Coordinates of C-alpha atoms in Angstrom, one line a residue:
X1315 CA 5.5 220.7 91.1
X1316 CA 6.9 217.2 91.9
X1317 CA 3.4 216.7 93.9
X1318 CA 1.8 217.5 90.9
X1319 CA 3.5 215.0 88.3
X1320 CA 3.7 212.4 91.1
X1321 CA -0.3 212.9 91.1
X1322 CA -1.1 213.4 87.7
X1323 CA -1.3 209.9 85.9
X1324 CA -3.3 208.9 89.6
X1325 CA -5.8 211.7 88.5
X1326 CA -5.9 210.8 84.8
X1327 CA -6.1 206.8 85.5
X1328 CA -9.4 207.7 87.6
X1329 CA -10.8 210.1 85.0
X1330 CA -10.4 207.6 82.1
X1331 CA -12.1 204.9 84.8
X1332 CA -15.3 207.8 85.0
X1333 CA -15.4 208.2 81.7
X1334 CA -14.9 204.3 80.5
X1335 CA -18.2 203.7 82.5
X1336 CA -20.5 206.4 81.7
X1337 CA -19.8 206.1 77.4
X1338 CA -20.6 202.5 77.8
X1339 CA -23.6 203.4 79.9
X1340 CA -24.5 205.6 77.0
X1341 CA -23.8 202.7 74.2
X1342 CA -25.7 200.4 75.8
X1343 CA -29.1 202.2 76.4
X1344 CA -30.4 200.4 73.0
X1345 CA -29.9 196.9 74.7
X1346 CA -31.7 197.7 77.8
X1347 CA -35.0 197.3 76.8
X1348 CA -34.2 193.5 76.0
X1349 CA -32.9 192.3 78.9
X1350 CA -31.0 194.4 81.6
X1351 CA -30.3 192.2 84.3
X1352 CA -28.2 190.0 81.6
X1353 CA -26.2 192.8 80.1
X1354 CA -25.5 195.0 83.8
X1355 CA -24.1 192.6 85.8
X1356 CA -22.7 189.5 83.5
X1357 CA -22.2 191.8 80.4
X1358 CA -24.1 190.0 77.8
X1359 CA -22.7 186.8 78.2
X1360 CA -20.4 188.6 75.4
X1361 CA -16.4 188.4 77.5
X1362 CA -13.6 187.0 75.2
X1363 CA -11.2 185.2 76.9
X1364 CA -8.4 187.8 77.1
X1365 CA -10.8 190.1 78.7
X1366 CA -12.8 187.4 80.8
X1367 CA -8.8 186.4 82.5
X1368 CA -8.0 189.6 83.2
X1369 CA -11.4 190.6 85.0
X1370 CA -10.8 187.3 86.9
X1371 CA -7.3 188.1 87.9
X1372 CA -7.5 191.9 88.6
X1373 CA -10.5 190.9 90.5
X1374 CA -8.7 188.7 92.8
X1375 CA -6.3 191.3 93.1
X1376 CA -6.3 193.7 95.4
X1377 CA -4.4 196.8 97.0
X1378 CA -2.6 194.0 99.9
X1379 CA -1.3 192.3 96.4
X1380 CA 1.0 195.3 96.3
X1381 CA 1.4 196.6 99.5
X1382 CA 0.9 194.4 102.3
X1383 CA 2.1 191.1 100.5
X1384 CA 5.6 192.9 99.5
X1385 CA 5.8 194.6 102.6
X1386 CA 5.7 191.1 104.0
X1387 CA 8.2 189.6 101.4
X1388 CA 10.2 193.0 102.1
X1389 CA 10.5 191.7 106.1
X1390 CA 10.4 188.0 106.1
X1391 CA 12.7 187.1 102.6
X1392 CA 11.9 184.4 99.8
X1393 CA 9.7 182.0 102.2
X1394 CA 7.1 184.7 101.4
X1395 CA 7.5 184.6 97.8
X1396 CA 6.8 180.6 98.5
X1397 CA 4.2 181.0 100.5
X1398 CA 2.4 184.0 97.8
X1399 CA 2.9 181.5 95.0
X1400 CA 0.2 179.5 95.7
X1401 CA -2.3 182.6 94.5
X1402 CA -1.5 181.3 91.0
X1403 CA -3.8 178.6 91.4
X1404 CA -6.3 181.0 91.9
X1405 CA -7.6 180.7 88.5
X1406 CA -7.7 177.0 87.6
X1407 CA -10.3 175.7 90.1
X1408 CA -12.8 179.0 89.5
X1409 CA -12.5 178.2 85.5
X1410 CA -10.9 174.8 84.8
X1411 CA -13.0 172.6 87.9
X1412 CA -16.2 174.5 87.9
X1413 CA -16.5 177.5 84.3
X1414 CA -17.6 175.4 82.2
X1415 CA -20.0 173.4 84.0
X1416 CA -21.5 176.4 85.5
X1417 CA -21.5 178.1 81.9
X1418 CA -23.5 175.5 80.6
X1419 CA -25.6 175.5 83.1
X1420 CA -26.4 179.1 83.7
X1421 CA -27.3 179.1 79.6
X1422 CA -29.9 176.6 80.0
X1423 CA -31.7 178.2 83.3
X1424 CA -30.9 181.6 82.3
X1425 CA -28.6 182.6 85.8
X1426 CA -27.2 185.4 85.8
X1427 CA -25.6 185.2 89.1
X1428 CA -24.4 182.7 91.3
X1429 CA -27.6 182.9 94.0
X1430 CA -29.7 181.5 90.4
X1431 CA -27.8 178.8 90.0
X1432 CA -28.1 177.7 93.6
X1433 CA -32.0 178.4 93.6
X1434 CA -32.3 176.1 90.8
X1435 CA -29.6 173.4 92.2
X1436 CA -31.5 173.0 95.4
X1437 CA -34.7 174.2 94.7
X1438 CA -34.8 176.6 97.4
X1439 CA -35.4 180.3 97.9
X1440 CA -34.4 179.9 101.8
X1441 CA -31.1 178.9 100.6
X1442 CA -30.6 181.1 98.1
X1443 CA -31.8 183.9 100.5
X1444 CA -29.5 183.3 102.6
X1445 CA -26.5 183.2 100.1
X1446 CA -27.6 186.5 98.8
X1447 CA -27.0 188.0 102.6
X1448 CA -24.1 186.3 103.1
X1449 CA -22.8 187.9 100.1
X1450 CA -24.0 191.8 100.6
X1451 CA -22.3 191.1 104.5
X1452 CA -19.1 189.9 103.8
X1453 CA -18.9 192.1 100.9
X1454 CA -19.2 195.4 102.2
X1455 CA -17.0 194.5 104.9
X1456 CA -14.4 193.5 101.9
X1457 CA -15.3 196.9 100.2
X1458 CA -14.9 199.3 102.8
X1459 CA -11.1 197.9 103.7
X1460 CA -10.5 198.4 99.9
X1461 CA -11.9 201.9 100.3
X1462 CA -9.7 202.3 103.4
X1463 CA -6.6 200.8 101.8
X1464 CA -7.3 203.4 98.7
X1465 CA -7.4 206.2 100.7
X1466 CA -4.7 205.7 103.2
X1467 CA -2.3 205.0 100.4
X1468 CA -3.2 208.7 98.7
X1469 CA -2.7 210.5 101.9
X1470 CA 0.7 208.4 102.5
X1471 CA 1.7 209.4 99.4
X1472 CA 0.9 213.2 99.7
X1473 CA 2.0 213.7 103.1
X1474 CA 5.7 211.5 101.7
X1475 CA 5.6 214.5 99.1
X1476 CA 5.0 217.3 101.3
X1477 CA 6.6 215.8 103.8
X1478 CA 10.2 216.8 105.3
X1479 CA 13.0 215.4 103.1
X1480 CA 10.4 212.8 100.7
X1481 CA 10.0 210.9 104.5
X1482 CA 6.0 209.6 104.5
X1483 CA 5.0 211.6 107.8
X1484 CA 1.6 212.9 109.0
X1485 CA -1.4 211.1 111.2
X1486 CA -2.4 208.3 108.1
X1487 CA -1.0 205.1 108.4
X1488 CA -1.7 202.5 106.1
X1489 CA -4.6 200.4 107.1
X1490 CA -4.5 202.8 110.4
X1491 CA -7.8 204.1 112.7
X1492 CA -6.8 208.0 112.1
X1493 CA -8.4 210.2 109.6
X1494 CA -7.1 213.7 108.5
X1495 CA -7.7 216.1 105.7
X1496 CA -5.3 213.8 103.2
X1497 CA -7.3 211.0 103.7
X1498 CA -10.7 212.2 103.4
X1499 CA -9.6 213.9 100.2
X1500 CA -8.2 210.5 99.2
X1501 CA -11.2 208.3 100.6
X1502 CA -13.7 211.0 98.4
X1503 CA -11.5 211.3 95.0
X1504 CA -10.7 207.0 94.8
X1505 CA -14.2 206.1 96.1
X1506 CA -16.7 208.0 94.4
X1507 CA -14.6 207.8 90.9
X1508 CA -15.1 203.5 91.6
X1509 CA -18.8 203.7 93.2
X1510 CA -20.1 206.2 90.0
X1511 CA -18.2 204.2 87.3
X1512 CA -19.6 200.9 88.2
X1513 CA -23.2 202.0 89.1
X1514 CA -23.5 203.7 85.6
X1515 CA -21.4 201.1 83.6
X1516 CA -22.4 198.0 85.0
X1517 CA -20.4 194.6 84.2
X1518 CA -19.3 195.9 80.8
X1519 CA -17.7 198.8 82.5
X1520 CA -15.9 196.8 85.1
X1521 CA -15.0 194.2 83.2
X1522 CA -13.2 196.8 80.6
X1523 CA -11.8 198.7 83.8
X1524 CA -10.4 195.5 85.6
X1525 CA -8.4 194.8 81.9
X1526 CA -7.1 198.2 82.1
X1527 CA -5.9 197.9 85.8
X1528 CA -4.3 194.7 85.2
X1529 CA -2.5 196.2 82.6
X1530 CA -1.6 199.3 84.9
X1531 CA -0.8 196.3 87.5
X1532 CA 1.7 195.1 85.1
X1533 CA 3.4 198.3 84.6
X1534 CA 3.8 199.1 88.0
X1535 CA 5.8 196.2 88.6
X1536 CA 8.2 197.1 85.9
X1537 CA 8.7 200.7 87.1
X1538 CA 8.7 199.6 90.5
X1539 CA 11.5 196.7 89.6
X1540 CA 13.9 199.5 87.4
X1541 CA 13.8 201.5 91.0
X1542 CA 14.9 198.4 92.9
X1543 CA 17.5 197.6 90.6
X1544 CA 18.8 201.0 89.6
X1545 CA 19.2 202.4 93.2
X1546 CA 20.7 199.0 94.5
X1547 CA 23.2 198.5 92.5
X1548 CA 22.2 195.9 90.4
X1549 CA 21.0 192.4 91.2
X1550 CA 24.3 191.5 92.9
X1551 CA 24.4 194.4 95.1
X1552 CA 20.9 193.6 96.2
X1553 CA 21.4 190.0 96.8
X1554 CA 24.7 191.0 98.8
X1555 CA 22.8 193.1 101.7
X1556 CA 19.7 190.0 101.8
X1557 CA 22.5 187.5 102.2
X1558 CA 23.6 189.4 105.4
X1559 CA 20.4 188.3 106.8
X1560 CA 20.0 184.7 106.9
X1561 CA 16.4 183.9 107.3
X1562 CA 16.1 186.0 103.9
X1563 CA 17.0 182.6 102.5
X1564 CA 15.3 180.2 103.9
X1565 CA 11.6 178.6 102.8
X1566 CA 10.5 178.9 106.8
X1567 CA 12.0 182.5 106.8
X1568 CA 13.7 181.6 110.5
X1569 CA 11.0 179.9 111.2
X1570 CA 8.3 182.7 110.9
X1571 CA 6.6 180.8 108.4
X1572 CA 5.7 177.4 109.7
X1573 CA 4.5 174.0 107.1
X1574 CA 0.9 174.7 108.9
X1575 CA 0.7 177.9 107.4
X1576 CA 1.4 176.9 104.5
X1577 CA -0.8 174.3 104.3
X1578 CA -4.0 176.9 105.3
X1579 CA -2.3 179.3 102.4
X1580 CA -3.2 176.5 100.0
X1581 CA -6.8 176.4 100.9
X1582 CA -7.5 180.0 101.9
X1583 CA -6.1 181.4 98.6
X1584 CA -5.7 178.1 96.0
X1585 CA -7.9 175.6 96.3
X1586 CA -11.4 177.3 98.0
X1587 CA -11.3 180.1 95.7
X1588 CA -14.1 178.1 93.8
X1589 CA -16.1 179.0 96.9
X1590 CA -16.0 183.0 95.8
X1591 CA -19.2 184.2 94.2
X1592 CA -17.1 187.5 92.9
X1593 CA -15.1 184.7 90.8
X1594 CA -17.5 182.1 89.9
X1595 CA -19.9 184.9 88.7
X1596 CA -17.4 185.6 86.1
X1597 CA -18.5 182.0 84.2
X1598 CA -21.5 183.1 83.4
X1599 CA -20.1 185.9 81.4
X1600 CA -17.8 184.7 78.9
X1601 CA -18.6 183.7 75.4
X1602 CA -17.4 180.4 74.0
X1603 CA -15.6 177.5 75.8
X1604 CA -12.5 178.6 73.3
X1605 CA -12.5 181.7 75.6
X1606 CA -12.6 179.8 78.6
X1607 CA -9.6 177.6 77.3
X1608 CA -7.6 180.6 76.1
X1609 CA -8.8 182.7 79.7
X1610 CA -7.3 180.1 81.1
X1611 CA -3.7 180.3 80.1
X1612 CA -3.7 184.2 79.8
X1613 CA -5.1 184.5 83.7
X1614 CA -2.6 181.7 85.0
X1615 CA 0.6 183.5 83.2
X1616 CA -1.0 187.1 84.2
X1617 CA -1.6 185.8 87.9
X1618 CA 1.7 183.7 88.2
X1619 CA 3.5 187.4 87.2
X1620 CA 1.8 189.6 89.6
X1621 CA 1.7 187.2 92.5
X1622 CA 5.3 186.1 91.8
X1623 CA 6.9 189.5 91.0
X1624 CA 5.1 191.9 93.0
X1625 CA 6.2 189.6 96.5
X1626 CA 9.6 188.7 94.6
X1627 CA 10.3 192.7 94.2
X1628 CA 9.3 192.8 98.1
X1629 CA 12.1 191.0 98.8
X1630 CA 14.3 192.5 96.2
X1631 CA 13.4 195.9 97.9
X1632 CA 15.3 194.8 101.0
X1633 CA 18.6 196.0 99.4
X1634 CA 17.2 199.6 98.9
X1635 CA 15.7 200.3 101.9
X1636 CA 17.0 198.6 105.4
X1637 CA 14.6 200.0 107.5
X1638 CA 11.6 202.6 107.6
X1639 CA 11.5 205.5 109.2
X1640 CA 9.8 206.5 111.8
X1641 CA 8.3 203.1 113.1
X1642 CA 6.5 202.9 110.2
X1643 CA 5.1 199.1 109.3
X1644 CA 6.0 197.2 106.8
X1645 CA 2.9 198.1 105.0
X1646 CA 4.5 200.8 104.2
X1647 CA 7.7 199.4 101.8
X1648 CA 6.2 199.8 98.9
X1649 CA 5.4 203.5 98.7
X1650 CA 7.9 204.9 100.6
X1651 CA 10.0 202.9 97.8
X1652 CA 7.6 204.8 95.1
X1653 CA 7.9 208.3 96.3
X1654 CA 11.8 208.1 97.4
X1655 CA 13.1 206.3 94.5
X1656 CA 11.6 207.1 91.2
X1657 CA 11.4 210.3 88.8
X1658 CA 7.7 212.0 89.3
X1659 CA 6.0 210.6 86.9
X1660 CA 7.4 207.2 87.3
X1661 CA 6.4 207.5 90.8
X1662 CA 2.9 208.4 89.5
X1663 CA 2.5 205.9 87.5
X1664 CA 3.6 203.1 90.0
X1665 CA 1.3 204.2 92.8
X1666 CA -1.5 203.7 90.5
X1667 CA -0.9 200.0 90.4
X1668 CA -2.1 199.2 93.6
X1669 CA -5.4 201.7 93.5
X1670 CA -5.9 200.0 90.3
X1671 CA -5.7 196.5 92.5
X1672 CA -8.3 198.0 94.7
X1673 CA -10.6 199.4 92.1
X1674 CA -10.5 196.4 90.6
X1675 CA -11.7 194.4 93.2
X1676 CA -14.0 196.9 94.9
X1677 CA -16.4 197.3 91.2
X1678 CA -16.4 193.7 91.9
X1679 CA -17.8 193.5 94.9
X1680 CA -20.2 195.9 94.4
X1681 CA -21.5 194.7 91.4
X1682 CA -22.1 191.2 93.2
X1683 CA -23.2 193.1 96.1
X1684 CA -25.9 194.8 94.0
X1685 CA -26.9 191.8 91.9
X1686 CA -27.8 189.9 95.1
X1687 CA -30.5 192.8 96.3
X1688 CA -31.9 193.6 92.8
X1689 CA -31.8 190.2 90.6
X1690 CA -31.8 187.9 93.9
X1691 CA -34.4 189.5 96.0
X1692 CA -36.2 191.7 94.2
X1693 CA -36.7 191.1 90.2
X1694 CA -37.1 187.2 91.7
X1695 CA -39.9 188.3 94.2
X1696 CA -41.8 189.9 91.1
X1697 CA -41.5 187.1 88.7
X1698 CA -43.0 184.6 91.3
X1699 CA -45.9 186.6 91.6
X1700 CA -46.7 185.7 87.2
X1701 CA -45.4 189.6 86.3
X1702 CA -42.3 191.2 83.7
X1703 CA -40.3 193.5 85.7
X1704 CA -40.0 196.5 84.2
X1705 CA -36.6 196.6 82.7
X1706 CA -36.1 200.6 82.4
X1707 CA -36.9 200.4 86.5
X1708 CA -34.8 197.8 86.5
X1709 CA -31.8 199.8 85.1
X1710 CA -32.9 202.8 88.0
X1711 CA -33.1 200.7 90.9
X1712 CA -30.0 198.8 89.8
X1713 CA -28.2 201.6 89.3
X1714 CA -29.1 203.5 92.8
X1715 CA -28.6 200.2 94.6
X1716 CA -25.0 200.4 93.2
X1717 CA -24.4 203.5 94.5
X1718 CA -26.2 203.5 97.8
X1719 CA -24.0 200.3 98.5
X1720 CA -20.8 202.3 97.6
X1721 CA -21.7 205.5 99.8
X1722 CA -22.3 203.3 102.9
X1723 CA -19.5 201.5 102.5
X1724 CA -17.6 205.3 102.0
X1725 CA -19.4 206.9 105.3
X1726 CA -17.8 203.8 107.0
X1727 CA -14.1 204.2 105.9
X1728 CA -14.5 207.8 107.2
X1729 CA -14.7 206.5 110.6
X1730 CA -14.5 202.5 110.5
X1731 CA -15.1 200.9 113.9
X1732 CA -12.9 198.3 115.0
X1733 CA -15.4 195.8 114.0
X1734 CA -15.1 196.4 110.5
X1735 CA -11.7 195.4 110.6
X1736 CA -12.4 192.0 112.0
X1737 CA -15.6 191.5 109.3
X1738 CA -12.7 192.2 106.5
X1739 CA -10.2 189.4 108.2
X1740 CA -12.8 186.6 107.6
X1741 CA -15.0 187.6 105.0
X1742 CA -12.4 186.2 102.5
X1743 CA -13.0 183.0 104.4
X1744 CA -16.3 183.0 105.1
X1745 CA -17.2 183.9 101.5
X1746 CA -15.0 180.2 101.3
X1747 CA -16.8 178.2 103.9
X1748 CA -20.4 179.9 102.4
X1749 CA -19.9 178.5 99.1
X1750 CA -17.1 175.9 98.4
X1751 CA -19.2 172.9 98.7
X1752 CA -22.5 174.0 97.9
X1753 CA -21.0 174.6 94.6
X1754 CA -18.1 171.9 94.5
X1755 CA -20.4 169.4 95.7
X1756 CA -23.6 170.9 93.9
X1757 CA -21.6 170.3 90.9
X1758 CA -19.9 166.9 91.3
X1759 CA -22.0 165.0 93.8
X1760 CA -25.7 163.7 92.5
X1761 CA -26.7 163.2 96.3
X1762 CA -26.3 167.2 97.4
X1763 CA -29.3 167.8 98.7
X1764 CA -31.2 171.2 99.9
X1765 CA -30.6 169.9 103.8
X1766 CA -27.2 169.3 103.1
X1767 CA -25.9 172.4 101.8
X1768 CA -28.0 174.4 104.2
X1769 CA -26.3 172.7 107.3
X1770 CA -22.8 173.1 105.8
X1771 CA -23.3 177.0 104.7
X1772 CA -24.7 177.6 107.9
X1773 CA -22.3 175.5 110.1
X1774 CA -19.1 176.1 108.6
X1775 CA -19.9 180.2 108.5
X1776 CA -20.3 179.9 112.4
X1777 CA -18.0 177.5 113.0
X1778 CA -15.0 179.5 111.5
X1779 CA -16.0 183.2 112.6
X1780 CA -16.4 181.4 116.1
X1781 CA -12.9 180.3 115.4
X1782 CA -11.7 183.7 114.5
X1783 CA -13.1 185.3 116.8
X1784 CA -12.0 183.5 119.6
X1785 CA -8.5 182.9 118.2
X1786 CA -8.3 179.6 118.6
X1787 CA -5.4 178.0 117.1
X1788 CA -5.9 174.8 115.9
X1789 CA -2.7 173.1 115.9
X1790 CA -1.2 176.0 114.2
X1791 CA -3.3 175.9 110.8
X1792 CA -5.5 178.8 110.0
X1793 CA -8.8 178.9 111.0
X1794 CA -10.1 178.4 107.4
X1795 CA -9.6 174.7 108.3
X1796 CA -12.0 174.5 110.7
X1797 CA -14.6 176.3 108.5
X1798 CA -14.3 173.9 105.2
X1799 CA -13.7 170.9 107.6
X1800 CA -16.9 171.6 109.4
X1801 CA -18.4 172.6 106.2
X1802 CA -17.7 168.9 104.8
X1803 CA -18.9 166.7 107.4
X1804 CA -22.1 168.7 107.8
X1805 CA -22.9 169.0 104.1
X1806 CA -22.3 164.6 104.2
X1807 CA -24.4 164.4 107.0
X1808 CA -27.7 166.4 105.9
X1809 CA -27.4 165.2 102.6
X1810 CA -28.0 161.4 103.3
X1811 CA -30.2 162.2 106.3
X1812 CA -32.6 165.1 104.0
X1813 CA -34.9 164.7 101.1
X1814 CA -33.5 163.5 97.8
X1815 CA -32.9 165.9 95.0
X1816 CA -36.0 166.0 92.6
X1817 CA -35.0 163.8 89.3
X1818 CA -35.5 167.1 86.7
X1819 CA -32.5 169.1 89.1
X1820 CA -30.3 165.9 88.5
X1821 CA -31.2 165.4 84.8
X1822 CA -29.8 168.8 83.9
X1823 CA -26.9 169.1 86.8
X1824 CA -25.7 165.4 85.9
X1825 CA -26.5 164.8 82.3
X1826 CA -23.3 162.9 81.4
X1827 CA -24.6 159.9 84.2
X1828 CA -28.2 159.3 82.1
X1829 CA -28.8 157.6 79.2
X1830 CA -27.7 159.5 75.5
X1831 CA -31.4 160.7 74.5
X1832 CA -32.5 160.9 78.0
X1833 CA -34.8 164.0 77.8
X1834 CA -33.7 167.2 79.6
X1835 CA -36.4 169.2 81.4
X1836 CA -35.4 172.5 83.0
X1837 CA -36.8 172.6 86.7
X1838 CA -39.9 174.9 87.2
X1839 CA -39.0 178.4 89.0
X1840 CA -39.6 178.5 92.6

């Protein structure tokens, strides 16, 4: 019985999810006719700004937000929390540096994902090629750890229900190599519900979806904080077991947690966030620059409370539960906490949280992923050739693309090789050292130049998975460093040594530096 209530809002949440994307699948037939492309994957161009800051933040959100981060926190004390906060800038470079320039934009030439607006910034269909592989490689590499994460966190929570005296037993581990009955139940149930709700809903239907998990996000917390609080005695009987424990306290956490580190947690997860195509995308979706204004100040608050509580409660959690049993990692803090400490449904309703954070940024990923094979690659090849594509085709192939994306990225997590596991630890970075400048620089620099951005997308992508791979430290700052450094000096280099920009790309990209009344041409598609 307590297996079922534990279970029950889980099943319910991903039920309203299926059902969310196939009514709005069904509500939107009448528009597909018009245009598609425009209303799958950016929704219309139609997002208020509540809705547009919470796709954006649940988006960036995912299932190591609320397990891994805490179960950090949980081990290494506030200097986590420190080193966490600087997620909350997340959302100002992504819309306050770049939305509304690339809103603009993307109106006039029509983009309707990132790979457009590069096409056009550069006038090249190498480059924008080559983004569009990027993306569908780091992506599904992103994807099928969030698939992983999903479905090892079902089976932990079944086999701590099942398990002898609520203790999370069995072969699963969180993030682990082993697969068993639980989590190939778990893997099938949370993937397919995400893969068949975003292929028939499209960006509406994830956009909707990633409101509703950052609302379940938000509710997690709170449940998970009243179990904190209500088994430790209060606020003063948890602080009195972390004061036991002196690096608890401090901003280094003993030492653990050096000013390099820091430093690289700033770029990796602050600053280069404006060099995330899963993010920027989400620019060209909103409707007015009110939106944008208000998004911005709902997704900072929204952010600053999940980033900031989720990692605070980590900590917090400390004075519940001293150690794990069994070995177990620290991964594991946060439901073992769920399933030992809360009423059924409570529990229930808390483990949803962090599948919500993984839905949410898997239908992200997979939408992008998608949008890079059909509207990059394929609707582009068609229009060059003079023809229409066919928009009901369009809707098809879109929509099987989705889902053939999804499944492989499934048959994978059944089975992952170790090399998927690496892919995951740099495609956040990669992603970064793909796009930061071609965009930042695109955006703000009248001398980025197709030779330019080519030598710094390819260079810095090499130079940090060389870097990661190999493990070599670089004076004790992450390897992200190398990537955006490299990135830089390339993209400077090629771009006074290539051709200059053509004067049309410049008039529309830069028209603030010509003359008021200077006439705006947009660039003829190549």
């Amino acid at each position: 019985m307590r297996t079922f209530l534990v279970l029950s809002p889980v099943f319910i949440f991903l039920g309203a999810m299926l059902a969310m994307g196939f009514v709005i699948r069904k509500n939107s037939q009448k528009d597909r006719d018009a245009d598609f492309s425009k209303d799958y994957f950016i929704g219309g161009r139609s997002l208020g700004g509540f809705v547009f800051a919470m796709t954006l933040v649940a988006t960036y959100s995912s299932v190591s937000s609320f397990v891994g981060g805490p179960g950090m926190a949980w081990e290494r004390g506030f200097g986590w929390v420190l080193f966490a906060m600087t997620q909350v800038l997340a959302v100002f470079p992504v819309m306050g540096i770049i939305g509304k320039k690339m809103a603009v934009i993307g109106r006039k030439i029509d983009a309707v994902t990132v790979v457009d607006v590069i096409r056009v910034r550069y006038q090249s269909n190498l480059l924008a090629n080559l983004g569009a592989v990027l993306i569908v490689v780091f992506f599904c590499g992103s994807m099928t750890a969030q698939f992983m994460g999903g479905a090892n966190l079902f089976a932990a929570t079944v086999q701590g229900l099942l398990g002898q005296n609520g203790q999370i037993i069995g072969k699963a581990s969180l993030f682990g190599a082993e697969v068993d009955y639980d989590y190939i139940a778990g893997l099938f149930i949370f993937s397919l519900v995400v893969v068949a709700f975003t292929s028939a809903g499209g960006f509406k239907a994830v956009a909707l979806t990633d409101t509703l998990c950052a609302v379940i996000m938000l509710l997690g917390m709170s449940v998970i904080a009243y179990a904190i609080l209500a088994h430790g005695g209060g606020m003063s009987g948890v602080m009195s077991v972390i004061g036991e424990q002196p690096h608890m306290l401090e901003p280094t956490a003993g030492g653990s947690i050096p000013v390099q580190l820091f430093i690289s947690q700033w770029l990796l997860t602050g600053v280069c966030t404006m060099g995330l195509p899963q993010s920027l995308v989400r620019n060209l979706s909103y409707k007015t620059s009110g939106d944008l204004h208000r998004a911005m100040i709902y997704g900072c608050v929204v952010a600053g409370a999940m980033m900031f509580g989720m990692h605070l409660l980590g900590v917090l959690s400390r004075g519940v539960i001293h150690e794990l049993p069994g070995g177990r990692t620290s991964d594991f803090v946060m439901p073992y906490l769920i399933i030992n400490y809360l009423p059924p449904l409570l529990a229930g309703v808390a483990i949803t949280a962090p599948l919500a954070a993984a839905i949410s940024t898997i239908s992200s990923l997979l939408l992008a992923a998608s949008s890079s094979i059909i509207k990059d690659v394929y609707q582009h090849s068609i229009e060059r050739k003079g023809r229409k594509a066919d928009q009901k085709k369009l809707g098809r192939l879109s929509a099987a693309t989705t889902a053939l994306i999804g499944l492989t990225c499934i048959l994978i997590a059944i089975k992952p090789p170790a090399v998927i596991v690496w892919v995951n630890m740099f495609a956040f970075g990669g992603l970064q050292t793909s796009f930061f400048w071609v965009f930042l620089l695109g955006f703000f620099w009248k001398k980025a130049n197709f030779t330019g951005a080519f030598m710094a997308m390819t260079g810095g992508v090499f130079g940090y998975c060389y870097f990661m791979a190999a493990r070599i430290p670089l004076f004790g700052f992450h390897q992200i460093v190398v990537g955006i450094g490299v990135g830089l000096v390339l993209f400077v280099i090629g771009s006074l040594l290539g051709k200059p920009t053509d004067e049309k790309v410049l008039k529309l990209f830069f028209p603030e530096q010509y003359p008021e009344g200077t006439k705006i041409e947009i660039p003829d598609k190549i």
